[in-house]
Amino acid sequence: MTAVKVKKICCIGAGYVGGPTCAVIALKCPHIQVTIVDLNQTRVDAWNSLDYKLPIYEPGLEDVVRQARGRNLFFSTDVDKGILEADLIFVSVNTPTKKTGVGAGFAADLNYVELATRRIAAVATSSKIVVEKSTVPCRTAESMRTILEANSKPNARFDILSNPEFLAEGTAIDDLFRPDRVLIGSLQTPEGVDACASLAEVYANWVPRERILTVGLWSSELSKLAANAMLAQRISSINALSAICEATGANIDEVAHAIGYDSRVGPKFLKASVGFGGSCFQKDILNLVYLSESLHLSEIAAYWRQVVEMNEYQKRRFAKKVVDTLFNTITNKRITVLGFAFKADTGDTRESASISLVRDFLSEKAFVNIYDPKVEEAQIWQDLSEAVPGTPLEIIKKSVTICNDALSACTNAEAIVVATEWKEFRDIDWQVVYDSMNKPAFVFDGRMLLDAQKLKEIGFNVTVVGRGGRP
């Protein structure tokens, strides 16, 4: 056997992973036709929009799509055509945490992965390389291979690869242009090694060979979960230390700086905050917890579960700090939440700390103003409806106001909570904000973004995560 030269790629799923990843592949590989397919007509229409109002906000993405779309990058709802024509198929569908049934709250819901796999088997009339791009539990590829082999047509054989993404939202395009590594897992058979070489050749169009790592299939699947678990563990560790700093008068920024100078530790992911969010960290850790429990490794499961529990504690602790500081009650007080995305430079709100904060403020009968420069209003209402399931949206809307700019969001508020580290919040005219607020005016910086001393000089009472009140 020899490696197949890939000429046509199909990506099933036009979401946060499949869309940017395959758009960059198309840009960097003009000789390869890339078709991204999705059953969601609205999403595909947005990818094809003449004004480039893409369904995903990611710095640099629009420029990539402008260069490649219509040349060798196409978006379509015709899933079957994409499958039929492709040499290589990325499966990049959503794998949310299960809400019901066995493993609810921990295990990944692989329904969409199975549906995509069955569709490939039903449609394909020639051999394909099928690549797991979704974040999946260890040994999912084995299930995919079983389904494909049981339903394949004559002369159609399938090689399964694992190619997990290691993108950070907000820097995804740069991560794709200059990845730390590209990981490709395959069965260690001659056919598996050849399929791996075919995908490696695609990435080698712009990624240095030494950064393309080829490993076993199961190692690749587990590496993705392990990487996110380790990163989240660092955040929960520094957040745990931030609570000690607040109690002792230490400064978490200074502590993190000192820790980060140790070459064995390094400075990344040591910034304390109100808590981590996003589609991957919590989901992948819970997946690891479920995997550990299913393997009867209860101590391992408990260890990783604590990372998530610490994150939830940090969010509760921050919300309680707001209530305690505002004289132990925020009933009928107006609290402004600046930022609703889980981090800056993205419109993604999945597992955002802001959702938990607003929910907790509403439970204290506060009024809440929300402003975020990139999150759509409809997304905020959807998130709040899910966060407060027993309360009709009409009732929530009586207590929550979504604002079009930061200054109007802060007017007549008792307190401001910075929940997302958007740079524009640093550049607000804080004197104007102070003048428009009820007094005493409070600022709670959950991202260590603002100049606390400057705010204090204006007249604000300032609380920063990880900074104690003692000298």
PDB file of C-alpha atoms in Angstrom, residues 9-130:
ATOM      1  CA  ILE A   9     -11.613  16.996   1.487  1.00  0.00           C
ATOM      2  CA  CYS A  10     -15.068  17.028   3.049  1.00  0.00           C
ATOM      3  CA  CYS A  11     -15.659  18.303   6.570  1.00  0.00           C
ATOM      4  CA  ILE A  12     -18.907  17.268   8.238  1.00  0.00           C
ATOM      5  CA  GLY A  13     -19.736  20.077  10.655  1.00  0.00           C
ATOM      6  CA  ALA A  14     -19.336  23.833  10.119  1.00  0.00           C
ATOM      7  CA  GLY A  15     -18.897  24.823  13.741  1.00  0.00           C
ATOM      8  CA  TYR A  16     -16.081  26.294  15.834  1.00  0.00           C
ATOM      9  CA  VAL A  17     -13.622  23.533  14.897  1.00  0.00           C
ATOM     10  CA  GLY A  18     -14.521  22.368  11.401  1.00  0.00           C
ATOM     11  CA  GLY A  19     -15.142  25.807   9.918  1.00  0.00           C
ATOM     12  CA  PRO A  20     -11.863  27.564  10.837  1.00  0.00           C
ATOM     13  CA  THR A  21      -9.710  24.421  10.500  1.00  0.00           C
ATOM     14  CA  CYS A  22     -10.823  23.523   7.000  1.00  0.00           C
ATOM     15  CA  ALA A  23     -10.894  27.158   5.872  1.00  0.00           C
ATOM     16  CA  VAL A  24      -7.199  27.381   6.748  1.00  0.00           C
ATOM     17  CA  ILE A  25      -6.485  24.047   5.022  1.00  0.00           C
ATOM     18  CA  ALA A  26      -8.138  25.453   1.887  1.00  0.00           C
ATOM     19  CA  LEU A  27      -6.100  28.658   2.127  1.00  0.00           C
ATOM     20  CA  LYS A  28      -2.804  26.827   2.591  1.00  0.00           C
ATOM     21  CA  CYS A  29      -3.568  24.059   0.069  1.00  0.00           C
ATOM     22  CA  PRO A  30      -5.004  25.730  -3.053  1.00  0.00           C
ATOM     23  CA  HIS A  31      -4.593  22.451  -4.969  1.00  0.00           C
ATOM     24  CA  ILE A  32      -7.071  20.667  -2.650  1.00  0.00           C
ATOM     25  CA  GLN A  33     -10.826  21.196  -2.930  1.00  0.00           C
ATOM     26  CA  VAL A  34     -12.333  21.632   0.534  1.00  0.00           C
ATOM     27  CA  THR A  35     -16.084  21.381   1.082  1.00  0.00           C
ATOM     28  CA  ILE A  36     -17.568  22.032   4.522  1.00  0.00           C
ATOM     29  CA  VAL A  37     -21.040  20.519   4.874  1.00  0.00           C
ATOM     30  CA  ASP A  38     -23.673  21.036   7.537  1.00  0.00           C
ATOM     31  CA  LEU A  39     -27.391  20.289   7.750  1.00  0.00           C
ATOM     32  CA  ASN A  40     -28.018  23.683   9.367  1.00  0.00           C
ATOM     33  CA  GLN A  41     -29.106  25.860   6.433  1.00  0.00           C
ATOM     34  CA  THR A  42     -28.874  29.080   8.450  1.00  0.00           C
ATOM     35  CA  ARG A  43     -25.280  28.349   9.417  1.00  0.00           C
ATOM     36  CA  VAL A  44     -24.257  27.477   5.863  1.00  0.00           C
ATOM     37  CA  ASP A  45     -25.974  30.616   4.554  1.00  0.00           C
ATOM     38  CA  ALA A  46     -23.929  32.669   7.025  1.00  0.00           C
ATOM     39  CA  TRP A  47     -20.687  31.072   5.813  1.00  0.00           C
ATOM     40  CA  ASN A  48     -21.743  31.922   2.240  1.00  0.00           C
ATOM     41  CA  SER A  49     -23.029  35.444   3.039  1.00  0.00           C
ATOM     42  CA  LEU A  50     -21.980  38.175   0.611  1.00  0.00           C
ATOM     43  CA  ASP A  51     -21.141  40.567   3.457  1.00  0.00           C
ATOM     44  CA  TYR A  52     -19.108  37.891   5.262  1.00  0.00           C
ATOM     45  CA  LYS A  53     -21.215  37.943   8.417  1.00  0.00           C
ATOM     46  CA  LEU A  54     -19.854  34.564   9.423  1.00  0.00           C
ATOM     47  CA  PRO A  55     -21.592  32.433  12.085  1.00  0.00           C
ATOM     48  CA  ILE A  56     -18.392  32.455  14.150  1.00  0.00           C
ATOM     49  CA  TYR A  57     -16.394  35.440  15.368  1.00  0.00           C
ATOM     50  CA  GLU A  58     -12.703  34.670  15.325  1.00  0.00           C
ATOM     51  CA  PRO A  59      -9.970  37.253  14.616  1.00  0.00           C
ATOM     52  CA  GLY A  60      -8.515  36.640  11.162  1.00  0.00           C
ATOM     53  CA  LEU A  61     -11.174  34.143  10.064  1.00  0.00           C
ATOM     54  CA  GLU A  62     -12.999  36.503   7.720  1.00  0.00           C
ATOM     55  CA  ASP A  63      -9.787  37.253   5.832  1.00  0.00           C
ATOM     56  CA  VAL A  64      -9.111  33.528   5.381  1.00  0.00           C
ATOM     57  CA  VAL A  65     -12.624  32.897   4.063  1.00  0.00           C
ATOM     58  CA  ARG A  66     -12.450  35.915   1.730  1.00  0.00           C
ATOM     59  CA  GLN A  67      -9.288  34.538   0.122  1.00  0.00           C
ATOM     60  CA  ALA A  68     -10.370  30.924  -0.292  1.00  0.00           C
ATOM     61  CA  ARG A  69     -14.170  30.856  -0.638  1.00  0.00           C
ATOM     62  CA  GLY A  70     -15.264  30.175  -4.207  1.00  0.00           C
ATOM     63  CA  ARG A  71     -11.711  29.217  -5.217  1.00  0.00           C
ATOM     64  CA  ASN A  72     -11.272  25.881  -3.476  1.00  0.00           C
ATOM     65  CA  LEU A  73     -13.363  26.409  -0.330  1.00  0.00           C
ATOM     66  CA  PHE A  74     -17.083  25.687  -0.447  1.00  0.00           C
ATOM     67  CA  PHE A  75     -19.915  25.528   2.086  1.00  0.00           C
ATOM     68  CA  SER A  76     -22.967  23.365   1.435  1.00  0.00           C
ATOM     69  CA  THR A  77     -25.889  21.498   2.975  1.00  0.00           C
ATOM     70  CA  ASP A  78     -25.427  18.664   0.439  1.00  0.00           C
ATOM     71  CA  VAL A  79     -23.755  16.248   2.835  1.00  0.00           C
ATOM     72  CA  ASP A  80     -24.038  13.224   0.526  1.00  0.00           C
ATOM     73  CA  LYS A  81     -22.302  14.970  -2.386  1.00  0.00           C
ATOM     74  CA  GLY A  82     -19.461  16.026  -0.101  1.00  0.00           C
ATOM     75  CA  ILE A  83     -19.018  12.469   1.138  1.00  0.00           C
ATOM     76  CA  LEU A  84     -19.165  10.933  -2.356  1.00  0.00           C
ATOM     77  CA  GLU A  85     -16.513  13.212  -3.831  1.00  0.00           C
ATOM     78  CA  ALA A  86     -14.014  13.302  -0.966  1.00  0.00           C
ATOM     79  CA  ASP A  87     -10.827  11.293  -0.515  1.00  0.00           C
ATOM     80  CA  LEU A  88     -10.626  12.360   3.123  1.00  0.00           C
ATOM     81  CA  ILE A  89     -13.523  13.196   5.459  1.00  0.00           C
ATOM     82  CA  PHE A  90     -13.228  15.133   8.712  1.00  0.00           C
ATOM     83  CA  VAL A  91     -15.943  14.369  11.256  1.00  0.00           C
ATOM     84  CA  SER A  92     -16.212  17.602  13.209  1.00  0.00           C
ATOM     85  CA  VAL A  93     -19.620  17.479  14.856  1.00  0.00           C
ATOM     86  CA  ASN A  94     -20.699  18.564  18.322  1.00  0.00           C
ATOM     87  CA  THR A  95     -20.070  16.166  21.238  1.00  0.00           C
ATOM     88  CA  PRO A  96     -21.815  17.820  24.208  1.00  0.00           C
ATOM     89  CA  THR A  97     -21.955  16.336  27.683  1.00  0.00           C
ATOM     90  CA  LYS A  98     -24.912  13.982  28.042  1.00  0.00           C
ATOM     91  CA  LYS A  99     -27.900  15.451  29.887  1.00  0.00           C
ATOM     92  CA  THR A 100     -29.855  12.214  30.369  1.00  0.00           C
ATOM     93  CA  GLY A 101     -29.268   8.476  30.504  1.00  0.00           C
ATOM     94  CA  VAL A 102     -26.143   6.545  31.438  1.00  0.00           C
ATOM     95  CA  GLY A 103     -23.268   8.895  32.192  1.00  0.00           C
ATOM     96  CA  ALA A 104     -25.496  11.990  32.309  1.00  0.00           C
ATOM     97  CA  GLY A 105     -23.527  15.053  33.389  1.00  0.00           C
ATOM     98  CA  PHE A 106     -20.171  13.446  32.599  1.00  0.00           C
ATOM     99  CA  ALA A 107     -20.012  11.322  29.443  1.00  0.00           C
ATOM    100  CA  ALA A 108     -19.861  12.795  25.945  1.00  0.00           C
ATOM    101  CA  ASP A 109     -22.968  12.460  23.812  1.00  0.00           C
ATOM    102  CA  LEU A 110     -21.720  10.723  20.669  1.00  0.00           C
ATOM    103  CA  ASN A 111     -25.053  10.720  18.843  1.00  0.00           C
ATOM    104  CA  TYR A 112     -23.884  13.165  16.166  1.00  0.00           C
ATOM    105  CA  VAL A 113     -20.625  11.263  15.666  1.00  0.00           C
ATOM    106  CA  GLU A 114     -22.530   8.026  15.133  1.00  0.00           C
ATOM    107  CA  LEU A 115     -25.030   9.666  12.765  1.00  0.00           C
ATOM    108  CA  ALA A 116     -22.206  11.135  10.684  1.00  0.00           C
ATOM    109  CA  THR A 117     -20.364   7.800  10.634  1.00  0.00           C
ATOM    110  CA  ARG A 118     -23.471   5.909   9.524  1.00  0.00           C
ATOM    111  CA  ARG A 119     -24.094   8.488   6.808  1.00  0.00           C
ATOM    112  CA  ILE A 120     -20.560   8.048   5.470  1.00  0.00           C
ATOM    113  CA  ALA A 121     -21.038   4.259   5.349  1.00  0.00           C
ATOM    114  CA  ALA A 122     -24.421   4.587   3.636  1.00  0.00           C
ATOM    115  CA  VAL A 123     -23.266   7.031   0.960  1.00  0.00           C
ATOM    116  CA  ALA A 124     -19.625   6.217   0.171  1.00  0.00           C
ATOM    117  CA  THR A 125     -19.010   4.074  -2.914  1.00  0.00           C
ATOM    118  CA  SER A 126     -15.217   4.229  -2.794  1.00  0.00           C
ATOM    119  CA  SER A 127     -12.529   4.007  -0.130  1.00  0.00           C
ATOM    120  CA  LYS A 128     -12.160   6.956   2.265  1.00  0.00           C
ATOM    121  CA  ILE A 129      -9.913   8.186   5.031  1.00  0.00           C
ATOM    122  CA  VAL A 130     -12.198   9.171   7.914  1.00  0.00           C
TER     123      VAL A 130
END
